[in-house]
GROMACS .gro file of N, CA, C and O in nm:
model
  556
    1UNK      N    1  -2.253  -6.561   0.753
    1UNK     CA    2  -2.289  -6.398   0.741
    1UNK      C    3  -2.330  -6.290   0.805
    1UNK      O    4  -2.285  -6.199   0.792
    2UNK      N    5  -2.339  -6.321   0.895
    2UNK     CA    6  -2.380  -6.172   0.968
    2UNK      C    7  -2.280  -6.195   1.015
    2UNK      O    8  -2.287  -6.057   1.059
    3UNK      N    9  -2.219  -6.254   1.079
    3UNK     CA   10  -2.018  -6.214   1.141
    3UNK      C   11  -1.980  -6.135   1.078
    3UNK      O   12  -1.895  -6.045   1.109
    4UNK      N   13  -1.977  -6.117   0.970
    4UNK     CA   14  -1.888  -6.075   0.838
    4UNK      C   15  -1.999  -5.971   0.840
    4UNK      O   16  -1.874  -5.879   0.812
    5UNK      N   17  -2.049  -5.964   0.791
    5UNK     CA   18  -2.165  -5.801   0.861
    5UNK      C   19  -2.136  -5.687   0.941
    5UNK      O   20  -2.105  -5.610   0.941
    6UNK      N   21  -2.126  -5.808   1.091
    6UNK     CA   22  -2.104  -5.690   1.192
    6UNK      C   23  -1.913  -5.675   1.186
    6UNK      O   24  -1.899  -5.557   1.244
    7UNK      N   25  -1.833  -5.744   1.129
    7UNK     CA   26  -1.709  -5.707   1.174
    7UNK      C   27  -1.697  -5.623   0.992
    7UNK      O   28  -1.606  -5.493   1.079
    8UNK      N   29  -1.787  -5.664   0.882
    8UNK     CA   30  -1.710  -5.538   0.770
    8UNK      C   31  -1.812  -5.432   0.875
    8UNK      O   32  -1.655  -5.239   0.859
    9UNK      N   33  -1.886  -5.364   0.915
    9UNK     CA   34  -1.953  -5.239   1.059
    9UNK      C   35  -1.852  -5.234   1.146
    9UNK      O   36  -1.843  -5.127   1.132
   10UNK      N   37  -1.835  -5.276   1.221
   10UNK     CA   38  -1.691  -5.247   1.303
   10UNK      C   39  -1.594  -5.159   1.217
   10UNK      O   40  -1.516  -5.054   1.246
   11UNK      N   41  -1.535  -5.248   1.144
   11UNK     CA   42  -1.458  -5.177   1.014
   11UNK      C   43  -1.483  -5.020   1.043
   11UNK      O   44  -1.358  -4.959   0.980
   12UNK      N   45  -1.583  -5.031   0.938
   12UNK     CA   46  -1.611  -4.893   0.882
   12UNK      C   47  -1.651  -4.826   0.975
   12UNK      O   48  -1.557  -4.727   0.917
   13UNK      N   49  -1.690  -4.851   1.089
   13UNK     CA   50  -1.725  -4.740   1.218
   13UNK      C   51  -1.537  -4.679   1.265
   13UNK      O   52  -1.527  -4.570   1.305
   14UNK      N   53  -1.500  -4.830   1.230
   14UNK     CA   54  -1.357  -4.757   1.331
   14UNK      C   55  -1.254  -4.639   1.211
   14UNK      O   56  -1.232  -4.577   1.296
   15UNK      N   57  -1.277  -4.726   1.144
   15UNK     CA   58  -1.181  -4.659   0.983
   15UNK      C   59  -1.301  -4.503   0.990
   15UNK      O   60  -1.235  -4.355   0.976
   16UNK      N   61  -1.401  -4.455   1.038
   16UNK     CA   62  -1.478  -4.325   1.034
   16UNK      C   63  -1.436  -4.235   1.164
   16UNK      O   64  -1.382  -4.149   1.173
   17UNK      N   65  -1.421  -4.369   1.290
   17UNK     CA   66  -1.334  -4.276   1.378
   17UNK      C   67  -1.218  -4.216   1.401
   17UNK      O   68  -1.208  -4.110   1.455
   18UNK      N   69  -1.172  -4.291   1.319
   18UNK     CA   70  -1.017  -4.276   1.288
   18UNK      C   71  -0.988  -4.146   1.180
   18UNK      O   72  -0.936  -4.056   1.248
   19UNK      N   73  -1.081  -4.140   1.105
   19UNK     CA   74  -1.079  -3.998   0.994
   19UNK      C   75  -1.112  -3.872   1.044
   19UNK      O   76  -1.073  -3.805   1.014
   20UNK      N   77  -1.232  -3.900   1.128
   20UNK     CA   78  -1.293  -3.783   1.239
   20UNK      C   79  -1.161  -3.749   1.293
   20UNK      O   80  -1.173  -3.607   1.338
   21UNK      N   81  -1.106  -3.851   1.377
   21UNK     CA   82  -1.046  -3.809   1.505
   21UNK      C   83  -0.908  -3.747   1.467
   21UNK      O   84  -0.933  -3.655   1.448
   22UNK      N   85  -0.843  -3.767   1.323
   22UNK     CA   86  -0.739  -3.734   1.226
   22UNK      C   87  -0.765  -3.585   1.203
   22UNK      O   88  -0.709  -3.495   1.212
   23UNK      N   89  -0.908  -3.539   1.144
   23UNK     CA   90  -0.970  -3.417   1.080
   23UNK      C   91  -0.966  -3.314   1.223
   23UNK      O   92  -0.928  -3.213   1.209
   24UNK      N   93  -0.981  -3.381   1.293
   24UNK     CA   94  -1.056  -3.292   1.406
   24UNK      C   95  -0.904  -3.222   1.491
   24UNK      O   96  -0.891  -3.091   1.530
   25UNK      N   97  -0.810  -3.354   1.480
   25UNK     CA   98  -0.697  -3.330   1.553
   25UNK      C   99  -0.592  -3.158   1.439
   25UNK      O  100  -0.535  -3.153   1.485
   26UNK      N  101  -0.635  -3.227   1.344
   26UNK     CA  102  -0.502  -3.120   1.225
   26UNK      C  103  -0.641  -2.955   1.262
   26UNK      O  104  -0.532  -2.842   1.232
   27UNK      N  105  -0.741  -2.973   1.233
   27UNK     CA  106  -0.829  -2.847   1.251
   27UNK      C  107  -0.862  -2.745   1.389
   27UNK      O  108  -0.939  -2.811   1.434
   28UNK      N  109  -0.793  -2.753   1.461
   28UNK     CA  110  -0.807  -2.730   1.614
   28UNK      C  111  -0.915  -2.573   1.614
   28UNK      O  112  -0.819  -2.507   1.538
   29UNK      N  113  -1.008  -2.566   1.625
   29UNK     CA  114  -1.090  -2.452   1.657
   29UNK      C  115  -0.975  -2.310   1.755
   29UNK      O  116  -0.916  -2.395   1.878
   30UNK      N  117  -1.009  -2.151   1.656
   30UNK     CA  118  -0.935  -2.100   1.723
   30UNK      C  119  -0.978  -2.057   1.868
   30UNK      O  120  -1.076  -2.059   1.939
   31UNK      N  121  -0.918  -2.024   2.003
   31UNK     CA  122  -0.925  -2.031   2.115
   31UNK      C  123  -1.024  -1.846   2.052
   31UNK      O  124  -0.978  -1.782   2.010
   32UNK      N  125  -1.146  -1.910   2.194
   32UNK     CA  126  -1.247  -1.741   2.148
   32UNK      C  127  -1.198  -1.641   2.209
   32UNK      O  128  -1.079  -1.627   2.252
   33UNK      N  129  -1.197  -1.550   2.108
   33UNK     CA  130  -1.147  -1.405   2.108
   33UNK      C  131  -1.202  -1.346   2.292
   33UNK      O  132  -1.310  -1.345   2.320
   34UNK      N  133  -1.114  -1.293   2.308
   34UNK     CA  134  -1.162  -1.232   2.457
   34UNK      C  135  -1.261  -1.072   2.475
   34UNK      O  136  -1.189  -1.016   2.378
   35UNK      N  137  -1.358  -1.087   2.495
   35UNK     CA  138  -1.441  -0.968   2.503
   35UNK      C  139  -1.427  -0.915   2.599
   35UNK      O  140  -1.556  -0.804   2.699
   36UNK      N  141  -1.355  -0.914   2.722
   36UNK     CA  142  -1.398  -0.879   2.888
   36UNK      C  143  -1.291  -0.703   2.822
   36UNK      O  144  -1.162  -0.741   2.750
   37UNK      N  145  -1.361  -0.646   2.879
   37UNK     CA  146  -1.289  -0.525   2.866
   37UNK      C  147  -1.166  -0.432   2.963
   37UNK      O  148  -1.132  -0.568   3.044
   38UNK      N  149  -1.070  -0.414   2.923
   38UNK     CA  150  -0.971  -0.390   2.984
   38UNK      C  151  -1.021  -0.262   3.093
   38UNK      O  152  -1.101  -0.201   3.077
   39UNK      N  153  -0.931  -0.205   3.221
   39UNK     CA  154  -0.966  -0.094   3.355
   39UNK      C  155  -0.870  -0.003   3.282
   39UNK      O  156  -0.757  -0.027   3.285
   40UNK      N  157  -0.920   0.105   3.310
   40UNK     CA  158  -0.854   0.250   3.317
   40UNK      C  159  -0.853   0.313   3.474
   40UNK      O  160  -1.019   0.344   3.443
   41UNK      N  161  -0.774   0.319   3.483
   41UNK     CA  162  -0.783   0.447   3.594
   41UNK      C  163  -0.794   0.583   3.534
   41UNK      O  164  -0.642   0.594   3.451
   42UNK      N  165  -0.902   0.720   3.582
   42UNK     CA  166  -0.849   0.790   3.539
   42UNK      C  167  -0.880   0.897   3.660
   42UNK      O  168  -0.971   0.832   3.777
   43UNK      N  169  -0.766   0.986   3.669
   43UNK     CA  170  -0.732   1.070   3.782
   43UNK      C  171  -0.805   1.261   3.707
   43UNK      O  172  -0.703   1.252   3.617
   44UNK      N  173  -0.882   1.263   3.776
   44UNK     CA  174  -0.974   1.391   3.735
   44UNK      C  175  -0.929   1.488   3.873
   44UNK      O  176  -0.908   1.459   3.991
   45UNK      N  177  -0.877   1.619   3.774
   45UNK     CA  178  -0.793   1.731   3.881
   45UNK      C  179  -0.882   1.865   3.801
   45UNK      O  180  -0.895   1.860   3.681
   46UNK      N  181  -0.848   1.955   3.865
   46UNK     CA  182  -0.899   2.071   3.876
   46UNK      C  183  -0.837   2.131   3.666
   46UNK      O  184  -0.746   2.069   3.679
   47UNK      N  185  -0.901   2.214   3.553
   47UNK     CA  186  -0.856   2.208   3.483
   47UNK      C  187  -0.773   2.358   3.478
   47UNK      O  188  -0.878   2.487   3.541
   48UNK      N  189  -0.771   2.446   3.337
   48UNK     CA  190  -0.680   2.582   3.380
   48UNK      C  191  -0.822   2.682   3.397
   48UNK      O  192  -0.812   2.778   3.381
   49UNK      N  193  -0.957   2.639   3.343
   49UNK     CA  194  -1.102   2.720   3.372
   49UNK      C  195  -1.123   2.691   3.471
   49UNK      O  196  -1.259   2.746   3.482
   50UNK      N  197  -1.092   2.635   3.563
   50UNK     CA  198  -1.125   2.613   3.729
   50UNK      C  199  -1.161   2.710   3.753
   50UNK      O  200  -1.063   2.817   3.766
   51UNK      N  201  -1.309   2.761   3.814
   51UNK     CA  202  -1.322   2.903   3.904
   51UNK      C  203  -1.290   2.898   4.050
   51UNK      O  204  -1.384   2.794   4.112
   52UNK      N  205  -1.174   2.930   4.053
   52UNK     CA  206  -1.166   2.925   4.228
   52UNK      C  207  -1.242   2.960   4.324
   52UNK      O  208  -1.265   2.936   4.446
   53UNK      N  209  -1.324   3.072   4.257
   53UNK     CA  210  -1.411   3.134   4.399
   53UNK      C  211  -1.541   3.099   4.356
   53UNK      O  212  -1.642   3.118   4.448
   54UNK      N  213  -1.576   2.932   4.299
   54UNK     CA  214  -1.698   2.875   4.304
   54UNK      C  215  -1.658   2.753   4.378
   54UNK      O  216  -1.582   2.682   4.342
   55UNK      N  217  -1.771   2.635   4.479
   55UNK     CA  218  -1.786   2.574   4.507
   55UNK      C  219  -1.790   2.453   4.330
   55UNK      O  220  -1.821   2.506   4.212
   56UNK      N  221  -1.731   2.330   4.377
   56UNK     CA  222  -1.737   2.245   4.286
   56UNK      C  223  -1.903   2.221   4.208
   56UNK      O  224  -1.933   2.269   4.056
   57UNK      N  225  -1.984   2.241   4.243
   57UNK     CA  226  -2.140   2.212   4.202
   57UNK      C  227  -2.162   2.392   4.174
   57UNK      O  228  -2.298   2.317   4.085
   58UNK      N  229  -2.076   2.461   4.126
   58UNK     CA  230  -2.186   2.596   4.057
   58UNK      C  231  -2.023   2.614   4.023
   58UNK      O  232  -2.057   2.713   3.920
   59UNK      N  233  -1.968   2.481   3.942
   59UNK     CA  234  -1.881   2.561   3.768
   59UNK      C  235  -1.909   2.499   3.722
   59UNK      O  236  -2.017   2.445   3.682
   60UNK      N  237  -1.872   2.561   3.580
   60UNK     CA  238  -1.956   2.570   3.440
   60UNK      C  239  -1.924   2.394   3.372
   60UNK      O  240  -1.826   2.362   3.436
   61UNK      N  241  -2.051   2.365   3.355
   61UNK     CA  242  -2.018   2.236   3.325
   61UNK      C  243  -2.021   2.105   3.383
   61UNK      O  244  -2.035   2.002   3.332
   62UNK      N  245  -2.062   2.188   3.520
   62UNK     CA  246  -2.039   2.050   3.650
   62UNK      C  247  -2.161   1.956   3.596
   62UNK      O  248  -2.166   1.847   3.630
   63UNK      N  249  -2.314   2.054   3.556
   63UNK     CA  250  -2.428   1.934   3.591
   63UNK      C  251  -2.418   1.813   3.450
   63UNK      O  252  -2.447   1.723   3.490
   64UNK      N  253  -2.308   1.890   3.356
   64UNK     CA  254  -2.312   1.762   3.192
   64UNK      C  255  -2.153   1.678   3.228
   64UNK      O  256  -2.242   1.575   3.251
   65UNK      N  257  -2.119   1.697   3.334
   65UNK     CA  258  -1.969   1.618   3.389
   65UNK      C  259  -2.078   1.525   3.475
   65UNK      O  260  -2.042   1.392   3.427
   66UNK      N  261  -2.184   1.541   3.569
   66UNK     CA  262  -2.251   1.488   3.658
   66UNK      C  263  -2.304   1.345   3.536
   66UNK      O  264  -2.367   1.266   3.611
   67UNK      N  265  -2.367   1.455   3.431
   67UNK     CA  266  -2.430   1.360   3.369
   67UNK      C  267  -2.402   1.271   3.262
   67UNK      O  268  -2.482   1.114   3.272
   68UNK      N  269  -2.245   1.271   3.254
   68UNK     CA  270  -2.148   1.230   3.152
   68UNK      C  271  -2.140   1.100   3.272
   68UNK      O  272  -2.152   0.945   3.190
   69UNK      N  273  -2.076   1.113   3.367
   69UNK     CA  274  -2.070   1.009   3.529
   69UNK      C  275  -2.204   0.908   3.456
   69UNK      O  276  -2.181   0.757   3.514
   70UNK      N  277  -2.328   0.967   3.489
   70UNK     CA  278  -2.418   0.889   3.550
   70UNK      C  279  -2.457   0.848   3.379
   70UNK      O  280  -2.452   0.673   3.395
   71UNK      N  281  -2.439   0.889   3.280
   71UNK     CA  282  -2.450   0.790   3.100
   71UNK      C  283  -2.337   0.684   3.126
   71UNK      O  284  -2.387   0.620   3.103
   72UNK      N  285  -2.214   0.709   3.214
   72UNK     CA  286  -2.150   0.589   3.199
   72UNK      C  287  -2.178   0.480   3.261
   72UNK      O  288  -2.116   0.340   3.224
   73UNK      N  289  -2.231   0.518   3.410
   73UNK     CA  290  -2.255   0.444   3.494
   73UNK      C  291  -2.352   0.346   3.452
   73UNK      O  292  -2.328   0.194   3.443
   74UNK      N  293  -2.498   0.399   3.381
   74UNK     CA  294  -2.605   0.328   3.349
   74UNK      C  295  -2.536   0.252   3.212
   74UNK      O  296  -2.640   0.162   3.143
   75UNK      N  297  -2.453   0.294   3.140
   75UNK     CA  298  -2.419   0.203   3.054
   75UNK      C  299  -2.290   0.075   3.075
   75UNK      O  300  -2.269   0.001   2.977
   76UNK      N  301  -2.278   0.072   3.210
   76UNK     CA  302  -2.178  -0.028   3.213
   76UNK      C  303  -1.996  -0.011   3.231
   76UNK      O  304  -1.931  -0.079   3.261
   77UNK      N  305  -2.008   0.110   3.181
   77UNK     CA  306  -1.868   0.118   3.171
   77UNK      C  307  -1.794   0.239   3.324
   77UNK      O  308  -1.651   0.214   3.325
   78UNK      N  309  -1.872   0.284   3.371
   78UNK     CA  310  -1.802   0.357   3.496
   78UNK      C  311  -1.806   0.164   3.620
   78UNK      O  312  -1.914   0.169   3.672
   79UNK      N  313  -1.707   0.188   3.654
   79UNK     CA  314  -1.659   0.061   3.744
   79UNK      C  315  -1.677   0.116   3.881
   79UNK      O  316  -1.742   0.056   3.976
   80UNK      N  317  -1.578   0.257   3.908
   80UNK     CA  318  -1.616   0.269   4.030
   80UNK      C  319  -1.600   0.439   4.001
   80UNK      O  320  -1.492   0.466   3.931
   81UNK      N  321  -1.608   0.518   4.089
   81UNK     CA  322  -1.595   0.667   4.099
   81UNK      C  323  -1.619   0.718   4.257
   81UNK      O  324  -1.631   0.651   4.341
   82UNK      N  325  -1.480   0.813   4.305
   82UNK     CA  326  -1.429   0.842   4.386
   82UNK      C  327  -1.391   0.990   4.375
   82UNK      O  328  -1.356   0.986   4.317
   83UNK      N  329  -1.401   1.002   4.501
   83UNK     CA  330  -1.300   1.140   4.541
   83UNK      C  331  -1.205   1.168   4.665
   83UNK      O  332  -1.218   1.080   4.752
   84UNK      N  333  -1.086   1.197   4.627
   84UNK     CA  334  -0.982   1.203   4.722
   84UNK      C  335  -0.909   1.333   4.751
   84UNK      O  336  -0.864   1.352   4.636
   85UNK      N  337  -0.879   1.374   4.830
   85UNK     CA  338  -0.889   1.508   4.854
   85UNK      C  339  -0.875   1.627   4.719
   85UNK      O  340  -1.000   1.631   4.789
   86UNK      N  341  -0.798   1.659   4.667
   86UNK     CA  342  -0.900   1.766   4.552
   86UNK      C  343  -0.898   1.720   4.454
   86UNK      O  344  -0.918   1.745   4.347
   87UNK      N  345  -0.911   1.594   4.421
   87UNK     CA  346  -0.910   1.498   4.306
   87UNK      C  347  -1.016   1.388   4.246
   87UNK      O  348  -1.129   1.344   4.378
   88UNK      N  349  -1.065   1.348   4.164
   88UNK     CA  350  -1.169   1.229   4.128
   88UNK      C  351  -1.070   1.130   4.093
   88UNK      O  352  -1.035   1.143   4.011
   89UNK      N  353  -1.101   0.991   4.105
   89UNK     CA  354  -1.087   0.901   4.072
   89UNK      C  355  -1.203   0.863   3.990
   89UNK      O  356  -1.299   0.815   4.071
   90UNK      N  357  -1.186   0.743   3.906
   90UNK     CA  358  -1.225   0.673   3.826
   90UNK      C  359  -1.209   0.550   3.757
   90UNK      O  360  -1.095   0.558   3.720
   91UNK      N  361  -1.304   0.462   3.748
   91UNK     CA  362  -1.233   0.348   3.673
   91UNK      C  363  -1.308   0.290   3.576
   91UNK      O  364  -1.422   0.221   3.655
   92UNK      N  365  -1.271   0.267   3.489
   92UNK     CA  366  -1.333   0.281   3.362
   92UNK      C  367  -1.338   0.064   3.290
   92UNK      O  368  -1.176   0.104   3.285
   93UNK      N  369  -1.439   0.079   3.254
   93UNK     CA  370  -1.449  -0.051   3.199
   93UNK      C  371  -1.449  -0.035   3.004
   93UNK      O  372  -1.548   0.017   2.940
   94UNK      N  373  -1.348  -0.037   2.946
   94UNK     CA  374  -1.306  -0.020   2.799
   94UNK      C  375  -1.241  -0.092   2.705
   94UNK      O  376  -1.208  -0.136   2.753
   95UNK      N  377  -1.272  -0.088   2.555
   95UNK     CA  378  -1.166  -0.166   2.498
   95UNK      C  379  -1.017  -0.206   2.460
   95UNK      O  380  -0.997  -0.274   2.510
   96UNK      N  381  -1.047  -0.036   2.466
   96UNK     CA  382  -0.879  -0.040   2.455
   96UNK      C  383  -0.858   0.118   2.534
   96UNK      O  384  -0.908   0.185   2.519
   97UNK      N  385  -0.741   0.169   2.565
   97UNK     CA  386  -0.680   0.314   2.599
   97UNK      C  387  -0.789   0.391   2.539
   97UNK      O  388  -0.826   0.455   2.533
   98UNK      N  389  -0.756   0.407   2.360
   98UNK     CA  390  -0.868   0.524   2.286
   98UNK      C  391  -0.991   0.517   2.328
   98UNK      O  392  -0.990   0.633   2.266
   99UNK      N  393  -1.025   0.396   2.365
   99UNK     CA  394  -1.183   0.391   2.368
   99UNK      C  395  -1.217   0.474   2.516
   99UNK      O  396  -1.332   0.550   2.544
  100UNK      N  397  -1.109   0.430   2.606
  100UNK     CA  398  -1.174   0.484   2.780
  100UNK      C  399  -1.167   0.659   2.726
  100UNK      O  400  -1.206   0.771   2.790
  101UNK      N  401  -1.056   0.662   2.628
  101UNK     CA  402  -0.995   0.844   2.606
  101UNK      C  403  -1.131   0.908   2.601
  101UNK      O  404  -1.205   1.026   2.589
  102UNK      N  405  -1.166   0.832   2.431
  102UNK     CA  406  -1.308   0.905   2.399
  102UNK      C  407  -1.405   0.918   2.488
  102UNK      O  408  -1.504   0.979   2.458
  103UNK      N  409  -1.425   0.832   2.574
  103UNK     CA  410  -1.533   0.850   2.692
  103UNK      C  411  -1.503   0.978   2.775
  103UNK      O  412  -1.597   1.053   2.796
  104UNK      N  413  -1.371   1.010   2.808
  104UNK     CA  414  -1.368   1.092   2.899
  104UNK      C  415  -1.326   1.221   2.783
  104UNK      O  416  -1.477   1.341   2.821
  105UNK      N  417  -1.349   1.198   2.722
  105UNK     CA  418  -1.337   1.368   2.557
  105UNK      C  419  -1.509   1.353   2.566
  105UNK      O  420  -1.548   1.521   2.516
  106UNK      N  421  -1.579   1.266   2.592
  106UNK     CA  422  -1.726   1.356   2.568
  106UNK      C  423  -1.779   1.453   2.694
  106UNK      O  424  -1.834   1.507   2.664
  107UNK      N  425  -1.685   1.444   2.784
  107UNK     CA  426  -1.691   1.527   2.937
  107UNK      C  427  -1.751   1.664   2.858
  107UNK      O  428  -1.630   1.676   2.865
  108UNK      N  429  -1.828   1.734   2.886
  108UNK     CA  430  -1.799   1.858   2.812
  108UNK      C  431  -1.746   1.963   2.937
  108UNK      O  432  -1.667   2.019   2.874
  109UNK      N  433  -1.714   1.923   3.040
  109UNK     CA  434  -1.644   1.998   3.139
  109UNK      C  435  -1.518   1.934   3.099
  109UNK      O  436  -1.405   2.035   3.128
  110UNK      N  437  -1.453   1.814   3.064
  110UNK     CA  438  -1.331   1.818   3.010
  110UNK      C  439  -1.280   1.887   2.883
  110UNK      O  440  -1.172   1.989   2.851
  111UNK      N  441  -1.349   1.919   2.761
  111UNK     CA  442  -1.351   1.988   2.673
  111UNK      C  443  -1.370   2.126   2.685
  111UNK      O  444  -1.275   2.209   2.630
  112UNK      N  445  -1.421   2.210   2.839
  112UNK     CA  446  -1.418   2.324   2.859
  112UNK      C  447  -1.293   2.335   2.932
  112UNK      O  448  -1.254   2.483   2.940
  113UNK      N  449  -1.219   2.223   2.972
  113UNK     CA  450  -1.106   2.234   3.025
  113UNK      C  451  -1.104   2.325   3.189
  113UNK      O  452  -1.085   2.427   3.249
  114UNK      N  453  -1.272   2.281   3.261
  114UNK     CA  454  -1.270   2.300   3.372
  114UNK      C  455  -1.236   2.204   3.497
  114UNK      O  456  -1.174   2.206   3.579
  115UNK      N  457  -1.257   2.082   3.417
  115UNK     CA  458  -1.112   1.933   3.451
  115UNK      C  459  -1.049   1.890   3.347
  115UNK      O  460  -1.058   1.938   3.244
  116UNK      N  461  -0.948   1.829   3.434
  116UNK     CA  462  -0.853   1.815   3.342
  116UNK      C  463  -0.859   1.650   3.353
  116UNK      O  464  -0.895   1.589   3.464
  117UNK      N  465  -0.746   1.577   3.315
  117UNK     CA  466  -0.779   1.430   3.331
  117UNK      C  467  -0.607   1.399   3.296
  117UNK      O  468  -0.514   1.412   3.191
  118UNK      N  469  -0.600   1.231   3.384
  118UNK     CA  470  -0.482   1.128   3.313
  118UNK      C  471  -0.516   1.037   3.334
  118UNK      O  472  -0.606   0.973   3.439
  119UNK      N  473  -0.505   0.910   3.247
  119UNK     CA  474  -0.492   0.822   3.253
  119UNK      C  475  -0.467   0.707   3.209
  119UNK      O  476  -0.336   0.741   3.155
  120UNK      N  477  -0.465   0.569   3.296
  120UNK     CA  478  -0.434   0.472   3.282
  120UNK      C  479  -0.426   0.387   3.259
  120UNK      O  480  -0.519   0.319   3.366
  121UNK      N  481  -0.329   0.264   3.232
  121UNK     CA  482  -0.442   0.110   3.266
  121UNK      C  483  -0.399   0.114   3.404
  121UNK      O  484  -0.311   0.130   3.470
  122UNK      N  485  -0.546  -0.011   3.396
  122UNK     CA  486  -0.588  -0.027   3.582
  122UNK      C  487  -0.531  -0.189   3.637
  122UNK      O  488  -0.638  -0.254   3.505
  123UNK      N  489  -0.442  -0.197   3.645
  123UNK     CA  490  -0.473  -0.395   3.670
  123UNK      C  491  -0.466  -0.454   3.824
  123UNK      O  492  -0.365  -0.385   3.870
  124UNK      N  493  -0.559  -0.556   3.819
  124UNK     CA  494  -0.561  -0.553   4.002
  124UNK      C  495  -0.514  -0.689   3.974
  124UNK      O  496  -0.553  -0.745   3.914
  125UNK      N  497  -0.469  -0.701   4.105
  125UNK     CA  498  -0.377  -0.730   4.141
  125UNK      C  499  -0.417  -0.857   4.268
  125UNK      O  500  -0.409  -0.977   4.289
  126UNK      N  501  -0.494  -0.751   4.343
  126UNK     CA  502  -0.586  -0.823   4.465
  126UNK      C  503  -0.759  -0.755   4.446
  126UNK      O  504  -0.764  -0.649   4.484
  127UNK      N  505  -0.849  -0.871   4.419
  127UNK     CA  506  -0.963  -0.795   4.445
  127UNK      C  507  -1.023  -0.788   4.579
  127UNK      O  508  -0.995  -0.841   4.683
  128UNK      N  509  -1.092  -0.706   4.635
  128UNK     CA  510  -1.176  -0.705   4.712
  128UNK      C  511  -1.319  -0.608   4.741
  128UNK      O  512  -1.378  -0.658   4.627
  129UNK      N  513  -1.348  -0.568   4.763
  129UNK     CA  514  -1.499  -0.546   4.808
  129UNK      C  515  -1.490  -0.326   4.884
  129UNK      O  516  -1.415  -0.339   4.914
  130UNK      N  517  -1.574  -0.289   4.724
  130UNK     CA  518  -1.552  -0.135   4.756
  130UNK      C  519  -1.740  -0.085   4.791
  130UNK      O  520  -1.815  -0.143   4.661
  131UNK      N  521  -1.820  -0.055   4.855
  131UNK     CA  522  -1.938  -0.057   4.858
  131UNK      C  523  -1.943   0.123   4.913
  131UNK      O  524  -1.836   0.164   4.948
  132UNK      N  525  -1.987   0.185   4.831
  132UNK     CA  526  -2.087   0.366   4.867
  132UNK      C  527  -2.093   0.347   4.984
  132UNK      O  528  -2.204   0.254   5.026
  133UNK      N  529  -2.048   0.455   5.049
  133UNK     CA  530  -2.121   0.553   5.153
  133UNK      C  531  -2.187   0.626   5.140
  133UNK      O  532  -2.208   0.692   5.053
  134UNK      N  533  -2.347   0.564   5.220
  134UNK     CA  534  -2.448   0.661   5.206
  134UNK      C  535  -2.464   0.780   5.263
  134UNK      O  536  -2.342   0.814   5.324
  135UNK      N  537  -2.496   0.874   5.176
  135UNK     CA  538  -2.473   1.026   5.230
  135UNK      C  539  -2.595   1.077   5.308
  135UNK      O  540  -2.684   1.050   5.303
  136UNK      N  541  -2.496   1.166   5.378
  136UNK     CA  542  -2.592   1.231   5.467
  136UNK      C  543  -2.604   1.326   5.470
  136UNK      O  544  -2.598   1.402   5.351
  137UNK      N  545  -2.772   1.380   5.435
  137UNK     CA  546  -2.892   1.429   5.419
  137UNK      C  547  -2.817   1.587   5.457
  137UNK      O  548  -2.790   1.567   5.548
  138UNK      N  549  -2.852   1.682   5.388
  138UNK     CA  550  -2.753   1.813   5.460
  138UNK      C  551  -2.885   1.891   5.533
  138UNK      O  552  -2.982   1.871   5.454
  139UNK      N  553  -2.862   1.971   5.568
  139UNK     CA  554  -2.999   1.999   5.695
  139UNK      C  555  -2.967   2.165   5.639
  139UNK      O  556  -2.891   2.246   5.545
   0.00000   0.00000   0.00000
């Protein structure tokens, strides 16, 4: 009697495991949606309303431009910012191109046409390290 009860329990457990396994195999969870933002390179150049008689920091809306960059950095959207030649380069992390463009359009200097920008998808194929250089004190 006891061995028959054990055998019947083993069969029930086996059937339950087979049923669970077949249901699990049929209902595969979908892979999690990627929430990693895309990267975009933003090349900033002088715009049509740039005043060539003034240095960059004296241009209209330059303070607002700097504030916008700080806001983007604080929000984690500004991955990197740099200058080269007479241009600026930002790397932004955004949901999509539209989101990256909206971040740039919030910059008052862009709206006022003091600066212009071009936005490009940015695909890292070889990672490295970039560290900011310390600013030298002006005398």
